[in-house]
Amino acid sequence: MFNVISAFALVLCSALAVSAQTAKIQIIHNAADPAAASVDVYANGEILINDFKFRTAFGYADVPAGVPITVAIAPDTSTSAASKIFDKTFTLEAGQVYVAVANGLLKQDGFATNADPNAKPLAFDVFPVGGRTAAKEPGTVDLFAWHGSTDAPAVDVVAGGSRLIEGLSYGSASEYLTVPPGVYDLGIAPTGGVPIATFRADVSALGGAAIVVVASGFLDPAANGGGPAFGLFAVAPTGGAFIALPSVPTPPMALVQIIHNAADPGASVVDVWAGTSRLVNDLAFRTATEFLLVPAGVNIPIGIAPGTSDTSAQSLATFNVNLAPGRYIVTASGLLDTTGFAPNGDASAAPRSFSLFSASDVRSTSSVAGNVDILVFHGATDAPKVDILAGGAPLIPGLSYGQYAEYKSVPAGSYVIGVAPAGGAAIASFTADVSTLGGQAISVFASGFLDPGANKDGAAFGLFAALPSGGALIQLPPVTTSVDEVSSSISELNVSPNPVSAEARVSYSIDRDAIVTARLVDVTGGSVAVINLGFATSGSHQASLGVLNVPSGPYYLVIDGGFGTVSTMVNIVR
C-alpha cells in the first residue's frame, strides 16, 4: 500500500507544478451505480488513479494546496481525460485534512428516487469533507459516518439505546465521534424511528485510529439496476478495500415519550431511571422528552426519583413495564401523597396517587395528509369528569382524570376548545392554534389544579400541548374575547368571607349592546345561582350576584353575553 500511496502523491504533484503548501486527502469510491463499478481518475488532465474500484479507498497523501485541481472521472477503459463523464475543480486549504467521497449515479433513469428533502442531488459527484489521519486523543477511536446510499431516507445511528447521530441525509457526513476501543452494535433507524438493521463495529484493536463508517449500496437493489445491497463499511486511513461490518440481529425496541404532568409541588423536577440506568435527568413539570428508544419485550423497572437523585434506589415510585414494539406516550401524573389535596368527586376517575399513564399506538404524523391529529389526556387531579367542546358541541364527552381520549384529526387551523363539567356548559375556553402543524400528531393535556389554594398552592389549571420533539409544554391561551373580538374583561372580583355566606361582586366592560348573565357554577357542573344583569350598552356595567347561601369551596364565575363567555375561579370561604 505504501508504494501505491506514494505513487498517487507523486503523480498528483508532478501533474500540478508542485506547491510549497500541501494538504492531506483520502479518496473513497462509494458510487454504487453499476456503470461506475471501476473508473479512472484524472487530475488536471493527468492520470491519477487507474481502475479505481467501487468500495475501495486510497490512503491519505500530501497534495498541493492553494492551487486549483480539476478532478475528472472517466470509464476504466479511458486513455485520456477527454473521455471524462464528470469533472469538478477543487482548491484545498493548506494544512487541512480532507476525505473526498465519490458517490451518486451517472444516470438516474432506472434508479429509485429519494424523498428526503435534505438529501443532496443523486447525480454522481465528489464530496470533500474534513478528515483526520489519527484520533485526537491517544488510545481512543475517532469516527464519522457518511451517508452514501442514494435510495435511503435520512437516518439515525443508534448504539446502546442512544441516538449517536440524528437526521443524517444522503450526501452528508456526521461530526466526528470519539469512543473507547471496543465492540459496538450500530443500529440504523429512519429518523425518529426504531432501528431496522444493526451492524457490529469491532474497533477494539484500533486505539489511536480515525476511521470512516460508510453507508453504501441500495436498500432496494431491484429498483436500482440490480446494484449492490445496502451495508455499513469501515474505511481505514491507510485505504484499501472497504471493511464490511457484519449484520447482527436487531433487538426489538419501543419508542416512548415521557411527559411530566404531576402538579404536586413535591415532584416539580424528577429523574427517570430504567433499571439502574438514568433514562432522563432533571425532567421538570410540564416538560416532555423526545421519543426515547427503550428495549421492548423485557421487564424494565421505571423509577421516578427526585431531580437530585444519584441512583435508582432513591426512586419515590417504581413501576414495572414490559412494552411491545411500538410507539407510546407515558404521562407522569398524580400526587406523591394525597393528604392536603382536594378530591375530584368522580367515581370513575383513576386514583390520584402518583402514577404513570400510558397510551399505545400513538402517532408520529397525522392520519390524514395536512391534518393535525390530537390526543387528549385528563391530568387535573381535582377536576371532575369533563366534556371537551368544539364550536359549543361535545368533541370528547365524559373524560375522567387519568384517561386518554381517542385521537381527533382536524384540519390545520385555529380552534376554540371549551372545557365543561360533563353534561354542563363551558366554564373555560382555550385557543388551540395548530395552523402551522399540518401533518403532525400532538397531545393536549389538562394540567394543574382548579383550586390551587386547596392543593398546596400548586400550579393553576390549564390546557397544554406536547409536540413529538419534546421540550416545554405549550400553554393554550385562555379565551378572553369572543371570536368577533368584541372585548369583555373581568376587572374586579371580591369574595368576602362570611360565617354563613359569601358575596361575589364583579364589574366588566362591554363594547356593544348585550344581554348579560352571570352564573356561579360549582366544580361538579351544577349552577348554584343565576342572575340576569340586564341590557347594557358601551361602557362599564356594575353588577353583584348578591348574598348567596352556598357551601364553601371553589366555584367558577361564568359571564355570558353577546361578546362570548369568560370565566374566573372564585373560592368561597366560610
XYZ file of C-alpha atoms in Angstrom, residues 139-141 143 179-184 200-209 211:
21
model
C -5.952 5.404 22.906
C -9.392 6.423 21.614
C -11.067 5.830 18.248
C -15.022 8.063 13.500
C -15.257 6.340 21.533
C -13.128 3.956 23.593
C -11.865 0.886 21.722
C -14.494 -1.843 21.920
C -17.282 -3.664 20.105
C -20.325 -1.575 19.165
C -21.313 -4.732 14.508
C -18.247 -2.480 14.557
C -15.303 -4.105 16.308
C -12.814 -1.290 16.934
C -11.241 -2.930 19.979
C -7.831 -3.040 18.273
C -7.982 0.469 16.743
C -6.967 2.689 19.643
C -5.458 5.886 18.230
C -7.028 5.454 14.781
C -11.893 5.796 10.540
